[in-house]
């Protein structure tokens, strides 16, 4: 059994939002285990931006491979099949530039496997998750990190949508802080996932 990150939030668009973050062990039917034992993530930041520029949730992974991972490294990440093609699969070069890389998407039930080769230790994957439930002025969303790899340091960031008046996060991610873009961000260091 591998740890899985689960994030749940509720949005009331006039606007109040609640989010639940929990770690639990689970086995997903489409778990990817082949050839992943040697890959470990030094850090993973999961950013969740509901209704940012689409009526979905923009999910952004900032991954940094552990220093002992040999490059190039073949990786496989799971994303929800309903998300369709990812918005971006990229590596960051030593000068900080992001460069798109080729990937292969294979659907297996509720999940899609994104297979790609990382030539640099920093990777960014973005997709729009359409599973944001809407009822009147309320929103509900559950996010799962399927535990594809061990992570030394996991950070979760949730962006409060423009116009939201309140955000409730369980467990509490603390007080939000205003970013340079004027939006409020809730961030928490979750720790390691083994």
CSV table of C-alpha atoms in Angstrom, one decimal:
chain,number,residue,atom,x,y,z
A,1,UNK,CA,0.0,0.0,0.0
A,2,UNK,CA,1.3,3.4,-0.9
A,3,UNK,CA,0.3,6.7,0.7
A,4,UNK,CA,-2.1,8.8,-1.3
A,5,UNK,CA,-2.9,12.5,-1.0
A,6,UNK,CA,-6.6,13.4,-1.0
A,7,UNK,CA,-7.7,17.0,-1.2
A,8,UNK,CA,-11.4,17.9,-1.0
A,9,UNK,CA,-12.8,21.4,-1.2
A,10,UNK,CA,-16.2,23.1,-1.4
A,11,UNK,CA,-16.7,26.5,-3.0
A,12,UNK,CA,-19.6,28.9,-2.5
A,13,UNK,CA,-19.3,31.4,-5.2
A,14,UNK,CA,-20.5,34.5,-3.6
A,15,UNK,CA,-18.0,32.9,-2.5
A,16,UNK,CA,-16.8,30.6,0.2
A,17,UNK,CA,-14.6,27.6,-0.2
A,18,UNK,CA,-13.8,24.5,1.9
A,19,UNK,CA,-11.0,22.0,1.3
A,20,UNK,CA,-10.1,18.8,2.9
A,21,UNK,CA,-6.6,17.4,2.7
A,22,UNK,CA,-5.9,13.9,4.0
A,23,UNK,CA,-3.3,11.2,3.6
A,24,UNK,CA,-4.4,7.7,3.5
A,25,UNK,CA,-3.2,4.3,2.1
A,26,UNK,CA,-5.1,2.9,-0.9
A,27,UNK,CA,-4.5,0.8,-3.9
A,28,UNK,CA,-5.8,2.2,-7.1
A,29,UNK,CA,-6.7,-0.4,-9.7
A,30,UNK,CA,-4.5,1.2,-12.3
A,31,UNK,CA,-1.5,1.6,-10.1
A,32,UNK,CA,1.7,2.0,-12.0
A,33,UNK,CA,4.5,0.0,-10.3
A,34,UNK,CA,6.6,-1.3,-13.1
A,35,UNK,CA,10.1,0.2,-13.2
A,36,UNK,CA,9.2,3.0,-10.7
A,37,UNK,CA,11.0,1.6,-7.7
A,38,UNK,CA,14.2,3.5,-8.7
A,39,UNK,CA,12.6,6.9,-9.2
A,40,UNK,CA,12.1,9.1,-6.1
A,41,UNK,CA,11.0,12.7,-5.9
A,42,UNK,CA,13.0,15.1,-3.8
A,43,UNK,CA,10.0,17.4,-3.8
A,44,UNK,CA,6.5,17.7,-5.2
A,45,UNK,CA,4.3,20.8,-5.1
A,46,UNK,CA,0.7,20.2,-6.0
A,47,UNK,CA,-1.1,23.4,-6.9
A,48,UNK,CA,-4.9,23.4,-7.2
A,49,UNK,CA,-6.4,26.5,-8.9
A,50,UNK,CA,-10.2,26.2,-9.1
A,51,UNK,CA,-11.9,28.2,-11.8
A,52,UNK,CA,-8.7,30.0,-12.6
A,53,UNK,CA,-9.2,30.6,-16.3
A,54,UNK,CA,-11.6,27.8,-17.1
A,55,UNK,CA,-14.6,26.4,-15.2
A,56,UNK,CA,-12.5,23.5,-14.1
A,57,UNK,CA,-9.6,23.0,-11.6
A,58,UNK,CA,-6.1,23.7,-13.0
A,59,UNK,CA,-3.8,21.1,-11.4
A,60,UNK,CA,-0.1,21.9,-11.6
A,61,UNK,CA,2.6,19.5,-10.5
A,62,UNK,CA,6.1,20.9,-9.8
A,63,UNK,CA,8.3,17.8,-9.4
A,64,UNK,CA,12.0,17.6,-8.7
A,65,UNK,CA,13.7,14.2,-9.0
A,66,UNK,CA,16.0,13.0,-6.3
A,67,UNK,CA,19.7,13.7,-6.9
A,68,UNK,CA,20.4,9.9,-7.1
A,69,UNK,CA,18.0,9.4,-10.1
A,70,UNK,CA,20.0,8.9,-13.3
A,71,UNK,CA,19.0,11.1,-16.2
A,72,UNK,CA,17.3,10.6,-18.6
A,73,UNK,CA,14.6,9.0,-16.5
A,74,UNK,CA,11.5,7.3,-17.7
A,75,UNK,CA,8.5,8.3,-15.6
A,76,UNK,CA,4.8,7.5,-15.6
A,77,UNK,CA,2.2,9.7,-13.8
A,78,UNK,CA,-1.4,9.1,-13.4
A,79,UNK,CA,-4.0,11.8,-14.0
A,80,UNK,CA,-7.8,11.4,-14.1
A,81,UNK,CA,-9.0,10.1,-17.5
A,82,UNK,CA,-11.7,12.7,-17.6
A,83,UNK,CA,-9.0,15.4,-17.7
A,84,UNK,CA,-8.2,14.4,-21.3
A,85,UNK,CA,-4.8,15.5,-22.7
A,86,UNK,CA,-2.6,17.4,-20.2
A,87,UNK,CA,-2.2,21.1,-20.8
A,88,UNK,CA,1.6,20.8,-20.4
A,89,UNK,CA,4.3,18.2,-19.8
A,90,UNK,CA,7.7,20.0,-19.6
A,91,UNK,CA,11.1,20.1,-18.1
A,92,UNK,CA,12.9,23.1,-16.7
A,93,UNK,CA,16.5,23.7,-17.9
A,94,UNK,CA,19.4,25.1,-15.9
A,95,UNK,CA,18.5,28.6,-17.0
A,96,UNK,CA,14.9,28.3,-15.6
A,97,UNK,CA,13.2,27.9,-19.0
A,98,UNK,CA,10.3,25.4,-19.4
A,99,UNK,CA,10.4,23.2,-22.5
A,100,UNK,CA,7.6,20.9,-23.6
A,101,UNK,CA,8.5,17.3,-23.9
A,102,UNK,CA,6.9,14.4,-25.7
A,103,UNK,CA,4.6,12.1,-23.7
A,104,UNK,CA,2.3,9.2,-24.4
A,105,UNK,CA,-1.2,9.1,-22.8
A,106,UNK,CA,-2.8,5.7,-22.2
A,107,UNK,CA,-6.3,5.5,-20.7
A,108,UNK,CA,-7.0,2.7,-18.2
A,109,UNK,CA,-10.4,3.0,-16.6
A,110,UNK,CA,-10.7,6.1,-14.5
A,111,UNK,CA,-7.0,7.0,-14.9
A,112,UNK,CA,-4.7,8.0,-17.7
A,113,UNK,CA,-1.0,7.1,-17.6
A,114,UNK,CA,1.3,9.8,-18.9
A,115,UNK,CA,4.6,8.2,-19.9
A,116,UNK,CA,7.6,10.5,-20.7
A,117,UNK,CA,11.3,10.8,-20.4
A,118,UNK,CA,12.7,13.5,-18.2
A,119,UNK,CA,16.0,14.9,-19.4
A,120,UNK,CA,16.3,17.4,-16.5
A,121,UNK,CA,15.5,16.9,-12.8
A,122,UNK,CA,12.7,19.6,-12.7
A,123,UNK,CA,9.4,18.6,-14.3
A,124,UNK,CA,6.1,20.5,-14.6
A,125,UNK,CA,2.8,18.8,-15.5
A,126,UNK,CA,-0.5,20.7,-15.9
A,127,UNK,CA,-4.0,19.5,-16.6
A,128,UNK,CA,-7.5,20.8,-16.2
A,129,UNK,CA,-9.7,18.5,-14.0
A,130,UNK,CA,-13.3,18.8,-15.1
A,131,UNK,CA,-14.6,17.0,-12.0
A,132,UNK,CA,-15.5,20.3,-10.2
A,133,UNK,CA,-19.0,19.7,-9.0
A,134,UNK,CA,-21.3,22.8,-9.2
A,135,UNK,CA,-24.7,23.3,-7.5
A,136,UNK,CA,-26.0,26.8,-7.5
A,137,UNK,CA,-23.3,28.9,-5.9
A,138,UNK,CA,-21.5,25.9,-4.3
A,139,UNK,CA,-18.5,24.0,-5.6
A,140,UNK,CA,-17.1,20.6,-4.6
A,141,UNK,CA,-13.9,19.0,-5.7
A,142,UNK,CA,-11.9,16.0,-4.6
A,143,UNK,CA,-8.3,15.6,-5.7
A,144,UNK,CA,-6.2,12.4,-5.3
A,145,UNK,CA,-2.4,12.1,-5.7
A,146,UNK,CA,-2.2,8.4,-6.6
A,147,UNK,CA,1.2,8.0,-4.9
A,148,UNK,CA,3.1,7.2,-8.1
A,149,UNK,CA,6.5,7.8,-6.4
A,150,UNK,CA,8.0,8.3,-3.0
A,151,UNK,CA,8.3,12.0,-2.1
A,152,UNK,CA,10.7,13.5,0.3
A,153,UNK,CA,8.9,16.8,0.6
A,154,UNK,CA,5.3,17.4,-0.4
A,155,UNK,CA,3.7,20.9,-0.5
A,156,UNK,CA,0.0,21.5,-1.3
A,157,UNK,CA,-1.1,24.9,-2.5
A,158,UNK,CA,-4.7,26.0,-3.1
A,159,UNK,CA,-5.5,29.2,-4.8
A,160,UNK,CA,-8.7,31.0,-3.7
A,161,UNK,CA,-10.7,31.9,-6.8
A,162,UNK,CA,-11.2,35.5,-7.6
A,163,UNK,CA,-14.4,36.7,-5.9
A,164,UNK,CA,-14.4,34.0,-3.2
A,165,UNK,CA,-15.1,35.4,0.2
A,166,UNK,CA,-14.1,32.5,2.4
A,167,UNK,CA,-12.1,29.3,2.1
A,168,UNK,CA,-12.4,26.5,4.6
A,169,UNK,CA,-9.7,23.8,4.4
A,170,UNK,CA,-9.7,20.6,6.4
A,171,UNK,CA,-7.2,19.9,7.9
A,172,UNK,CA,-6.5,23.6,8.3
A,173,UNK,CA,-3.8,24.9,5.8
A,174,UNK,CA,-3.5,28.0,7.9
A,175,UNK,CA,-4.2,31.6,7.0
A,176,UNK,CA,-4.0,32.3,3.3
A,177,UNK,CA,-1.5,34.9,2.1
A,178,UNK,CA,-1.9,37.3,-0.8
A,179,UNK,CA,0.3,36.5,-3.8
A,180,UNK,CA,1.8,39.0,-6.3
A,181,UNK,CA,-1.2,38.5,-8.5
A,182,UNK,CA,-3.5,39.7,-5.8
A,183,UNK,CA,-5.1,36.2,-5.2
A,184,UNK,CA,-5.0,34.4,-1.9
A,185,UNK,CA,-3.0,31.2,-1.6
A,186,UNK,CA,-3.2,28.5,1.1
A,187,UNK,CA,-0.1,26.5,1.4
A,188,UNK,CA,1.0,23.6,3.6
A,189,UNK,CA,4.1,21.5,3.9
A,190,UNK,CA,2.6,18.0,4.2
A,191,UNK,CA,6.0,16.2,4.6
A,192,UNK,CA,7.1,13.0,3.1
A,193,UNK,CA,5.2,10.2,1.3
A,194,UNK,CA,7.0,6.9,1.3
